[in-house]
Short mmCIF file of C-alpha atoms in Angstrom, two decimals:
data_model
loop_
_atom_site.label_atom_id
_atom_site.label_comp_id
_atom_site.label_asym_id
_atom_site.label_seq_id
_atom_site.Cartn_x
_atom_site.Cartn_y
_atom_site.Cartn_z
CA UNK E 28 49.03 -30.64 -16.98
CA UNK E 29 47.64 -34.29 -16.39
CA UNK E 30 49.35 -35.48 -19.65
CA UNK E 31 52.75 -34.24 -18.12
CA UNK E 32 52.23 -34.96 -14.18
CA UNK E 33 54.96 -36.94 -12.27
CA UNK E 34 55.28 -38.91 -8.90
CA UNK E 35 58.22 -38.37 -6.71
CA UNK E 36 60.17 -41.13 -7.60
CA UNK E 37 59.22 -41.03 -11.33
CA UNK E 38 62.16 -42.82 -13.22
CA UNK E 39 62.57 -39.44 -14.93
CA UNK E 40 63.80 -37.88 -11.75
CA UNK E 41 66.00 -40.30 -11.05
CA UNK E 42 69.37 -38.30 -12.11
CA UNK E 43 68.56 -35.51 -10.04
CA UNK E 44 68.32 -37.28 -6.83
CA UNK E 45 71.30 -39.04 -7.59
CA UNK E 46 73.06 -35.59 -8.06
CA UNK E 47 71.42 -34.14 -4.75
CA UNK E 48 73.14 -37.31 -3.01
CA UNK E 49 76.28 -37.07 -5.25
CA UNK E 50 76.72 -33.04 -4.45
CA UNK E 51 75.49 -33.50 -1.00
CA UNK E 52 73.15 -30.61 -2.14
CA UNK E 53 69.43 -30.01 -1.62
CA UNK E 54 67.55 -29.48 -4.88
CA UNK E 55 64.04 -28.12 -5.72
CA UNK E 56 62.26 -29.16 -9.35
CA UNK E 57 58.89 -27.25 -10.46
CA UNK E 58 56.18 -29.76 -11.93
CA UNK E 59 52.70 -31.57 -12.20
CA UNK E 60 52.31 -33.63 -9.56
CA UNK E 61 49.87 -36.50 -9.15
CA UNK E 62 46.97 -36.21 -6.74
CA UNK E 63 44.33 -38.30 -5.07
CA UNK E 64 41.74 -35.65 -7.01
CA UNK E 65 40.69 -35.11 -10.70
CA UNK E 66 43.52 -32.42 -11.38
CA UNK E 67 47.14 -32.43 -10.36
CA UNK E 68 48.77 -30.55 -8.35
CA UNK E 69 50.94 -27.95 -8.96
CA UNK E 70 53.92 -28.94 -6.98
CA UNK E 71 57.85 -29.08 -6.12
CA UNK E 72 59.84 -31.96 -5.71
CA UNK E 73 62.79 -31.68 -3.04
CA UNK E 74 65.77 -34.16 -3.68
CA UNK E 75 67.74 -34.02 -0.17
CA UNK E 76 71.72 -34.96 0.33
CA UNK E 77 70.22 -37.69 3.03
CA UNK E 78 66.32 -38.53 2.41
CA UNK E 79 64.07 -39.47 -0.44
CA UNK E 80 61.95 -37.03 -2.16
CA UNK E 81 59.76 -35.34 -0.97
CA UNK E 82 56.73 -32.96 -2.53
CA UNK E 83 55.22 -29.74 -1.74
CA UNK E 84 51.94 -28.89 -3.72
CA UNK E 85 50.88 -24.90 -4.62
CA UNK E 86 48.27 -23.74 -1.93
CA UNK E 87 47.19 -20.95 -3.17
CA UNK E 88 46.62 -21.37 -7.03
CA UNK E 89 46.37 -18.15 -9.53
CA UNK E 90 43.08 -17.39 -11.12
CA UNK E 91 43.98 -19.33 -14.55
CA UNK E 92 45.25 -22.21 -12.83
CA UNK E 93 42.46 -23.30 -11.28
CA UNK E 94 41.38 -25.01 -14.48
CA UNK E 95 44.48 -27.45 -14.28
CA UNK E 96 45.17 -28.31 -10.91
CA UNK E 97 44.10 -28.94 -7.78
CA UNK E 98 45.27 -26.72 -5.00
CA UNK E 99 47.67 -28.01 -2.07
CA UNK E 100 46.80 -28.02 2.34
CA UNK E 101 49.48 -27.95 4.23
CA UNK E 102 52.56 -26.26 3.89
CA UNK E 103 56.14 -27.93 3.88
CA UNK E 104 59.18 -26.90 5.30
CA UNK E 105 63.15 -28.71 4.75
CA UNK E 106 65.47 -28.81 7.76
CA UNK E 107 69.04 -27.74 5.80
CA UNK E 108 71.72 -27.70 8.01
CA UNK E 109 71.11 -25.39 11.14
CA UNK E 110 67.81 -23.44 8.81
CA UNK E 111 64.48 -24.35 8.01
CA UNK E 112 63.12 -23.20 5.30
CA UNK E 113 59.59 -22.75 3.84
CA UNK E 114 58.60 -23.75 0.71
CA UNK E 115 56.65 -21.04 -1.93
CA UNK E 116 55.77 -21.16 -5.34
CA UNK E 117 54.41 -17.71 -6.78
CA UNK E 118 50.81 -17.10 -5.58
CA UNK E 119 51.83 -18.71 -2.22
CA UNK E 120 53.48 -15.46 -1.22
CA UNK E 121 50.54 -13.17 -2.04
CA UNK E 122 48.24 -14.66 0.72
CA UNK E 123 49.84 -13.19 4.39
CA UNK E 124 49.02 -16.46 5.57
CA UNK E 125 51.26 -18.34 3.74
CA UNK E 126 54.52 -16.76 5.22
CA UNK E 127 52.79 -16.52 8.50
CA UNK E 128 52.58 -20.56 8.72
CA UNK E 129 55.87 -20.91 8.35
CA UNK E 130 57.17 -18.22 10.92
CA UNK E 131 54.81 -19.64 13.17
CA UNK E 132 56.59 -23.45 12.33
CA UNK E 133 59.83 -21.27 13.24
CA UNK E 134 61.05 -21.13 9.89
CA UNK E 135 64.46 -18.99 8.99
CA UNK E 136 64.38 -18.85 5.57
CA UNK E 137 61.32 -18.37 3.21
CA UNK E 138 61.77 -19.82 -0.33
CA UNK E 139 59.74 -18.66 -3.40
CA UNK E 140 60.10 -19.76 -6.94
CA UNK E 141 57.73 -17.08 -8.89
CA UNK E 142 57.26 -16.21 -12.80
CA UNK E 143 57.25 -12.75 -12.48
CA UNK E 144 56.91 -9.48 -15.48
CA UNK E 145 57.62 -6.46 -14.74
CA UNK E 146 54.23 -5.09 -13.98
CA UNK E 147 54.17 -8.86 -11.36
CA UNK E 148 57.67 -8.13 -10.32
CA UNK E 149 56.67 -3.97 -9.12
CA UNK E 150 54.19 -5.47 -6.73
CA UNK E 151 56.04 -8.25 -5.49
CA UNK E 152 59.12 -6.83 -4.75
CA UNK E 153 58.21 -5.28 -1.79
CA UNK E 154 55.78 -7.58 -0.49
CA UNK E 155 59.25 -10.33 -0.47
CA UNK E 156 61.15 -7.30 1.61
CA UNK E 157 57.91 -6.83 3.59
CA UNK E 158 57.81 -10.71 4.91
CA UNK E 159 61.57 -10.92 5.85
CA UNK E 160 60.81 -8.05 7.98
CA UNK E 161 57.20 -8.90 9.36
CA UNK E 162 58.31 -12.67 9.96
CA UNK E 163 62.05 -12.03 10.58
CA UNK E 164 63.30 -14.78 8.21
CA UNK E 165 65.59 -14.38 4.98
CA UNK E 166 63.90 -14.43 1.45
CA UNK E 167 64.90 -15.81 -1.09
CA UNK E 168 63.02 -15.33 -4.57
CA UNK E 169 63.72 -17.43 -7.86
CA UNK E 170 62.19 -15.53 -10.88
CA UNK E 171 61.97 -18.01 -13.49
CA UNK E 172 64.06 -16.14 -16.28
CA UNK E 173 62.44 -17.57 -19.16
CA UNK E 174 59.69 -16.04 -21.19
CA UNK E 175 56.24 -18.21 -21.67
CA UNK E 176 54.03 -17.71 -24.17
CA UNK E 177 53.22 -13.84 -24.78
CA UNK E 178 54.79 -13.36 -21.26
CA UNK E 179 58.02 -11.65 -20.43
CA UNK E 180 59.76 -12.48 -17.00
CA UNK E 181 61.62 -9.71 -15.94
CA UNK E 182 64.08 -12.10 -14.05
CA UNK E 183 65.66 -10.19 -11.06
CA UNK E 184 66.06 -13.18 -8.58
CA UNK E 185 66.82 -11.78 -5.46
CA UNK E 186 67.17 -12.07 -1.47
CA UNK E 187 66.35 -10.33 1.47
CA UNK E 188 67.43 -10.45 5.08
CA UNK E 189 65.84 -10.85 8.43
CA UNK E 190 65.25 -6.98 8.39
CA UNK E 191 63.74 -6.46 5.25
CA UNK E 192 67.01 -4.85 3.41
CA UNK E 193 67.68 -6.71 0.02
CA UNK E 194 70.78 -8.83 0.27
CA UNK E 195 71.72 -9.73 -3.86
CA UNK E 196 69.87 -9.52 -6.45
CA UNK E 197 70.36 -11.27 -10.32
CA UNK E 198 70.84 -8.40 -13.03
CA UNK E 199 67.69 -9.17 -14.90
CA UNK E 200 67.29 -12.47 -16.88
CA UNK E 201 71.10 -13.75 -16.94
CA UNK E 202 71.28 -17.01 -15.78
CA UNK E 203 73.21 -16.53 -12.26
CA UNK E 204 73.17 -18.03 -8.63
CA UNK E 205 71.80 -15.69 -5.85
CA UNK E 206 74.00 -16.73 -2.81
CA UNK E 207 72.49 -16.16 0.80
CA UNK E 208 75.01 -17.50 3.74
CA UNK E 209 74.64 -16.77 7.05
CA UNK E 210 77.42 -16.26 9.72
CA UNK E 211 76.37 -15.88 13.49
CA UNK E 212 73.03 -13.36 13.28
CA UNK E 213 74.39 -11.84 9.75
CA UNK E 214 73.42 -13.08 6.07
CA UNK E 215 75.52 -12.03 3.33
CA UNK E 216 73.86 -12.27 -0.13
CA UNK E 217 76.01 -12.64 -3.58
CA UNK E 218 75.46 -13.14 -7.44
CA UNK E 219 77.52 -15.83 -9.56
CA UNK E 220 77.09 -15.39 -12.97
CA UNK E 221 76.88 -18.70 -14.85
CA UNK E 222 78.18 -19.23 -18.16
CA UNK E 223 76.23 -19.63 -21.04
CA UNK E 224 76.37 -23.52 -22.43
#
């Protein structure tokens, strides 16, 4: 993890902020991140339509992880047009605090990016359905699709509304776009497919 660990505005980023400004799009990227400690943290880097990057480091850290990086203190949440969403990465999401900040922050949209199996995936499901209800927010959940080391992600990505109900959800590991969009009170969720390249 050290031997890979970025800044925010690590050269190596560049083309994706230019895209984020290009696309007027925000963008979230999974990686090492340096820290003022010993280990890195495990973190996300946001590249906005309008700002410079920004980073959110991993709170709550798994059991094995705690050997490579250092855990995160505050949570982070993006203003995207009228929503404000909280940022998760995979263990966040198991610790009922970690939504709870962000509802209390006034947060409409909780966002996880997880690794999930199948055994992972039974257990987390409903917790995801069980925050969008608790905290009244939307969920949306990125399963990383790709398998890692003797690991299989069962893929699944999938949203949830303000009531708990599930929204869309990504037909196993097929690389698709889970599409939330609200109108008034309502979110509609949708798949897009991607092609293969």
């Amino acid at each position: 993890a050290r031997a890979m660990t970025l800044r925010v505005d690590d050269e190596r980023l560049s083309s994706l902020s230019k895209l984020a400004k290009q696309h007027r799009m925000q963008v979230i990227v999974g990686a090492p991140l340096a820290s003022p400690r010993t280990l890195p943290y495990l973190g996300a880097v946001i590249f906005d339509r309008d700002a410079p990057p920004i980073a959110y480091a991993k709170m709550h850290l798994g059991e094995s992880e705690r050997d490579f990086f250092t855990p995160g203190d505050k949570p982070l949440a993006i203003e995207s047009g009228s929503e404000r969403i909280g940022i998760s990465i995979c263990a966040d999401s198991a610790a009922p605090t970690h939504p709870a900040a962000y509802a209390a922050e006034g947060a409409s949209v909780y966002a996880a990016s997880v690794f999930l199996n199948r055994e992972w995936y039974a257990c987390d499901e409903p917790r995801f359905a069980a925050h969008a209800a608790k905290f009244k927010f939307m969920v949306l959940m990125a399963n990383q699709a790709n398998s890692v080391g003797t690991l299989s992600s069962v893929g699944n990505s999938a949203a949830w509304d303000s009531t708990g109900s599930l929204l869309a959800r990504a037909e196993g590991t097929t690389s698709a776009l889970v599409i939330a969009t609200r109108s008034g009170d309502k979110w509609k969720g949708d798949v897009l497919p991607l092609a293969k390249h």
